[in-house]
Amino acid sequence: MSQNSESFEQWMSREAKAEAMIPIVGRLYRDNNVVTSIHGRSLINKSTMQILKAHRFARRISQRELTLEDTLPLVEAIDRLELGAAAVDLALLNEKYHDTAAGRPLEEFLREELAPVVGRQGADDRTSQDVVLYGFGRIGRLLARILVEKHGGGQGLRLRAIVVRKGSDNDLAKRASLLRRDSVHGPFEGTIQVDEESQTITVNGIRIQVIYSDSPSTVDYTAYGIENALVVDNTGRWRDAEGLSQHLQSKGAARVLLTAPGKGDLKNIVHGINHGVISDEDMIVSAASCTTNAITPVLKAINDKFGVLHGHVETVHSFTNDQNLIDNFHKGDRRGRSAALNMVITETGAAKAVAKALPELAGKLTGNAIRVPTPDVSMAILNLNLENGTTKDEVNEYLRELSLHSGLRKQIDFIDSPEVVSTDFVGSRRTGIVDGLATIANDKNLVLYVWYDNEFGYSCQVVRVMEEMAGVNPPAFPAA
C-alpha cells in the first residue's frame, strides 16, 4: 500500500470514528443533560469535520495528540454509566486517565472519577432561571445564541424574553434576521421562526417573547409567565445602581446584570477571579468590560507567581458602534472621526477597573486604547515590571499549564503558532489568548500580547456570571 493510500485510509478511519461519536454526544446531551467538550470547546451539535478539527486543535493546546481512538471509547463508556447532569471535558479526562490510571480498566476509572453523577440517568438538581435580555444588540444577540446552545433539557438558564424599542413595522422580522445572520460570527446554527401574532421568535424550539418598551420600569413580565427573572441589561444606557434599579420595579424582575463596567459601588465581576463575592443579596451586578475580562486573569496569574510592581496596558481594539462610520460630530474626543478609515487613540478604564476585581493591583496599572478598523477581536499589550525576574520560556510554560490545568482554564488560552492573526480568534470562548511567540521577557521586564474576541469571548464570561448568580452550574469533570 502506498503512503498516500495509507494516509487516506487513516483519515477515513478517523472520520468514521467521529461520525460514530455524534449520536452518542447528542444522546448524552438530550437524555442525560451531559455536555461534552474538548478543552472547553463543546461537541454539541458539531459536524464530523468540526469534531475532527477539535481533536486537532487539542494538539496545539496541550502538545499531546488527542485521537479518536482515545475519545470514542471514552464517550461510549460514559454513555453506559447513565450519568446525571454534568459537564465533561474529554481531553482533560483522557489526560488524567493516561497520567494517573493507565492500565486500569477505563470504565472503572470513569466510575470513580464521575462518581457523584453515575447512575443518576439525567437527574438535574439545578433549578431553572428565567432570563430576560434587555436590549438586543451585538452582545444581546450573542448571549441569545449561547443561551439557546446551553438550553439542554430546560434546566439552568432559560431565555424567556427580549425587550427592545420598536424600530419599524417589520421590527420582529428584522430582529430575527439579525439573529439568523451575523457578518462577523456567521449564520446561526439552527432554525428560527417568527410569529407576528404572538410577537415571539422560536429558536431551536425555544419560544422567546419579544416585548416592546421604552422604559425598564414598566414591563409586566408576569403577564408572559416570567417570574423572578434575571434581567441582563446590554444597552449600556444605565451604569449605576440608581439607573439599573429601574428594572427591579417591573413585575417579575428579581435581579439585574449589566454587560458593561458598573459605576459607584456596583460589584464588577470577572468570572474566574472574583465571582465568589456574589451574594444572594446582590440585586445588581456588573460583568465589567470585555478588556477587563481579557486582561485580569492573565494579570492575576503573573502577579501570583512573579509579582507586579507596576505596568501599562495598551489595547488595540476593534471599532464599536459608538464610533462614526464617517467623520461626524461625536461628544467624545476623536471618536467622531471615521472608524473605518482611522486608528483612533481613546481612553480606556480597563486598567483601573482591574483593581475592582483584583484589589492587589490597585494603583499599579495605567492604560490607553487604540481603536482600529476591524469589526471584532482585539489585543491587549501588557508591559509589566515584576518583583521577580523570569524568562520567556518560563512564563510561557507557566501560562500554558494554567490554560490547561487550573481554575482559570475557562479564561486563559495559549497559542504559539507563527501564523495566527486576529480573525483566527473570532468565536473564542476564552477571554484572553496569550500569544506565546510574541512574549518578551528581560529579567524583571515582561511584555505579553493577549488576543481576545471582545464580543463572543466576553459574552461567554457574561453567561458564566449569569450561571453563578442563578446557581445553575452543573458539576464539571474532571475537577480542576
Short mmCIF file of N, CA and C in Angstrom, two decimals, residues 39-101:
data_model
loop_
_atom_site.label_atom_id
_atom_site.label_comp_id
_atom_site.label_asym_id
_atom_site.label_seq_id
_atom_site.Cartn_x
_atom_site.Cartn_y
_atom_site.Cartn_z
N HIS A 39 -11.20 20.48 25.70
CA HIS A 39 -10.55 21.70 26.18
C HIS A 39 -11.54 22.88 26.18
N GLY A 40 -12.72 22.62 26.70
CA GLY A 40 -13.72 23.68 26.83
C GLY A 40 -14.52 23.96 25.58
N ARG A 41 -14.23 23.29 24.49
CA ARG A 41 -14.96 23.53 23.24
C ARG A 41 -16.04 22.47 23.09
N SER A 42 -17.27 22.91 23.17
CA SER A 42 -18.41 21.99 23.19
C SER A 42 -18.47 21.16 21.92
N LEU A 43 -18.87 19.90 22.07
CA LEU A 43 -19.08 19.00 20.94
C LEU A 43 -20.55 18.90 20.55
N ILE A 44 -21.41 19.61 21.27
CA ILE A 44 -22.84 19.53 21.00
C ILE A 44 -23.15 20.12 19.62
N ASN A 45 -23.93 19.38 18.84
CA ASN A 45 -24.39 19.83 17.52
C ASN A 45 -23.24 20.12 16.56
N LYS A 46 -22.13 19.43 16.73
CA LYS A 46 -20.99 19.64 15.83
C LYS A 46 -20.98 18.58 14.73
N SER A 47 -20.45 18.97 13.57
CA SER A 47 -20.36 18.05 12.43
C SER A 47 -19.14 17.14 12.58
N THR A 48 -19.06 16.16 11.70
CA THR A 48 -17.91 15.26 11.69
C THR A 48 -16.61 16.06 11.57
N MET A 49 -16.58 17.00 10.64
CA MET A 49 -15.36 17.77 10.41
C MET A 49 -15.02 18.65 11.61
N GLN A 50 -16.03 19.21 12.25
CA GLN A 50 -15.78 20.04 13.43
C GLN A 50 -15.21 19.22 14.58
N ILE A 51 -15.67 18.00 14.72
CA ILE A 51 -15.14 17.11 15.77
C ILE A 51 -13.69 16.76 15.47
N LEU A 52 -13.38 16.48 14.21
CA LEU A 52 -12.01 16.19 13.83
C LEU A 52 -11.11 17.39 14.08
N LYS A 53 -11.59 18.58 13.77
CA LYS A 53 -10.79 19.79 13.98
C LYS A 53 -10.59 20.06 15.47
N ALA A 54 -11.58 19.74 16.28
CA ALA A 54 -11.44 19.92 17.73
C ALA A 54 -10.34 19.02 18.27
N HIS A 55 -10.26 17.81 17.76
CA HIS A 55 -9.18 16.90 18.18
C HIS A 55 -7.82 17.43 17.73
N ARG A 56 -7.77 17.96 16.53
CA ARG A 56 -6.51 18.50 16.03
C ARG A 56 -6.10 19.73 16.85
N PHE A 57 -7.08 20.54 17.19
CA PHE A 57 -6.79 21.76 17.97
C PHE A 57 -6.21 21.41 19.34
N ALA A 58 -6.63 20.28 19.89
CA ALA A 58 -6.14 19.88 21.21
C ALA A 58 -4.62 19.73 21.21
N ARG A 59 -4.07 19.36 20.08
CA ARG A 59 -2.61 19.20 19.99
C ARG A 59 -1.91 20.54 20.18
N ARG A 60 -2.51 21.62 19.65
CA ARG A 60 -1.92 22.94 19.82
C ARG A 60 -1.97 23.37 21.27
N ILE A 61 -3.02 22.94 21.97
CA ILE A 61 -3.20 23.38 23.34
C ILE A 61 -2.25 22.65 24.29
N SER A 62 -2.22 21.33 24.20
CA SER A 62 -1.51 20.55 25.21
C SER A 62 -0.22 19.90 24.72
N GLN A 63 0.08 20.07 23.41
CA GLN A 63 1.26 19.45 22.82
C GLN A 63 1.22 17.92 22.95
N ARG A 64 0.02 17.40 23.13
CA ARG A 64 -0.16 15.94 23.18
C ARG A 64 -1.27 15.59 22.18
N GLU A 65 -1.02 14.59 21.38
CA GLU A 65 -2.01 14.16 20.39
C GLU A 65 -3.26 13.63 21.08
N LEU A 66 -4.41 14.12 20.67
CA LEU A 66 -5.69 13.58 21.14
C LEU A 66 -6.34 12.89 19.97
N THR A 67 -6.53 11.59 20.07
CA THR A 67 -7.04 10.83 18.94
C THR A 67 -8.46 10.35 19.19
N LEU A 68 -9.14 10.02 18.10
CA LEU A 68 -10.47 9.42 18.20
C LEU A 68 -10.40 8.06 18.86
N GLU A 69 -9.23 7.39 18.75
CA GLU A 69 -9.05 6.11 19.43
C GLU A 69 -9.09 6.30 20.96
N ASP A 70 -8.78 7.53 21.41
CA ASP A 70 -8.89 7.84 22.84
C ASP A 70 -10.32 8.22 23.21
N THR A 71 -10.92 9.13 22.44
CA THR A 71 -12.17 9.76 22.87
C THR A 71 -13.41 8.93 22.58
N LEU A 72 -13.41 8.16 21.48
CA LEU A 72 -14.60 7.35 21.18
C LEU A 72 -14.87 6.33 22.30
N PRO A 73 -13.86 5.58 22.75
CA PRO A 73 -14.13 4.67 23.89
C PRO A 73 -14.57 5.43 25.14
N LEU A 74 -14.07 6.66 25.33
CA LEU A 74 -14.48 7.46 26.48
C LEU A 74 -15.98 7.75 26.45
N VAL A 75 -16.47 8.28 25.33
CA VAL A 75 -17.89 8.64 25.28
C VAL A 75 -18.77 7.40 25.30
N GLU A 76 -18.29 6.30 24.71
CA GLU A 76 -19.07 5.06 24.76
C GLU A 76 -19.20 4.56 26.20
N ALA A 77 -18.10 4.63 26.95
CA ALA A 77 -18.15 4.20 28.35
C ALA A 77 -19.00 5.15 29.19
N ILE A 78 -18.88 6.44 28.94
CA ILE A 78 -19.68 7.43 29.67
C ILE A 78 -21.16 7.19 29.41
N ASP A 79 -21.50 6.86 28.18
CA ASP A 79 -22.89 6.59 27.81
C ASP A 79 -23.46 5.43 28.61
N ARG A 80 -22.63 4.43 28.89
CA ARG A 80 -23.10 3.25 29.64
C ARG A 80 -23.28 3.53 31.13
N LEU A 81 -22.72 4.63 31.62
CA LEU A 81 -22.75 4.91 33.06
C LEU A 81 -24.04 5.61 33.51
N GLU A 82 -24.91 5.97 32.56
CA GLU A 82 -26.21 6.58 32.88
C GLU A 82 -26.04 7.77 33.82
N LEU A 83 -25.29 8.77 33.34
CA LEU A 83 -24.96 9.91 34.18
C LEU A 83 -26.13 10.85 34.39
N GLY A 84 -26.05 11.60 35.50
CA GLY A 84 -26.89 12.77 35.69
C GLY A 84 -26.23 13.97 35.04
N ALA A 85 -26.84 15.14 35.19
CA ALA A 85 -26.35 16.35 34.55
C ALA A 85 -24.90 16.63 34.93
N ALA A 86 -24.08 16.94 33.91
CA ALA A 86 -22.66 17.19 34.15
C ALA A 86 -22.05 17.84 32.93
N ALA A 87 -20.90 18.47 33.14
CA ALA A 87 -20.06 18.97 32.05
C ALA A 87 -18.78 18.15 32.07
N VAL A 88 -18.47 17.49 30.96
CA VAL A 88 -17.34 16.56 30.92
C VAL A 88 -16.38 16.98 29.81
N ASP A 89 -15.14 17.27 30.18
CA ASP A 89 -14.10 17.63 29.21
C ASP A 89 -13.33 16.36 28.85
N LEU A 90 -13.54 15.86 27.63
CA LEU A 90 -12.94 14.60 27.21
C LEU A 90 -11.42 14.67 27.15
N ALA A 91 -10.88 15.80 26.72
CA ALA A 91 -9.43 15.93 26.61
C ALA A 91 -8.78 15.86 27.98
N LEU A 92 -9.33 16.59 28.94
CA LEU A 92 -8.76 16.60 30.28
C LEU A 92 -8.96 15.25 30.97
N LEU A 93 -10.11 14.62 30.72
CA LEU A 93 -10.38 13.31 31.30
C LEU A 93 -9.40 12.26 30.74
N ASN A 94 -9.14 12.36 29.43
CA ASN A 94 -8.20 11.45 28.80
C ASN A 94 -6.79 11.64 29.36
N GLU A 95 -6.40 12.90 29.53
CA GLU A 95 -5.07 13.17 30.10
C GLU A 95 -4.95 12.59 31.51
N LYS A 96 -5.99 12.78 32.30
CA LYS A 96 -5.94 12.28 33.67
C LYS A 96 -5.88 10.76 33.70
N TYR A 97 -6.59 10.12 32.81
CA TYR A 97 -6.58 8.66 32.74
C TYR A 97 -5.17 8.15 32.42
N HIS A 98 -4.54 8.74 31.40
CA HIS A 98 -3.21 8.27 30.99
C HIS A 98 -2.13 8.65 32.00
N ASP A 99 -2.31 9.78 32.71
CA ASP A 99 -1.30 10.22 33.67
C ASP A 99 -1.40 9.51 35.01
N THR A 100 -2.62 9.13 35.40
CA THR A 100 -2.79 8.61 36.77
C THR A 100 -3.38 7.20 36.84
N ALA A 101 -3.98 6.72 35.75
CA ALA A 101 -4.70 5.44 35.85
C ALA A 101 -4.44 4.51 34.68
#
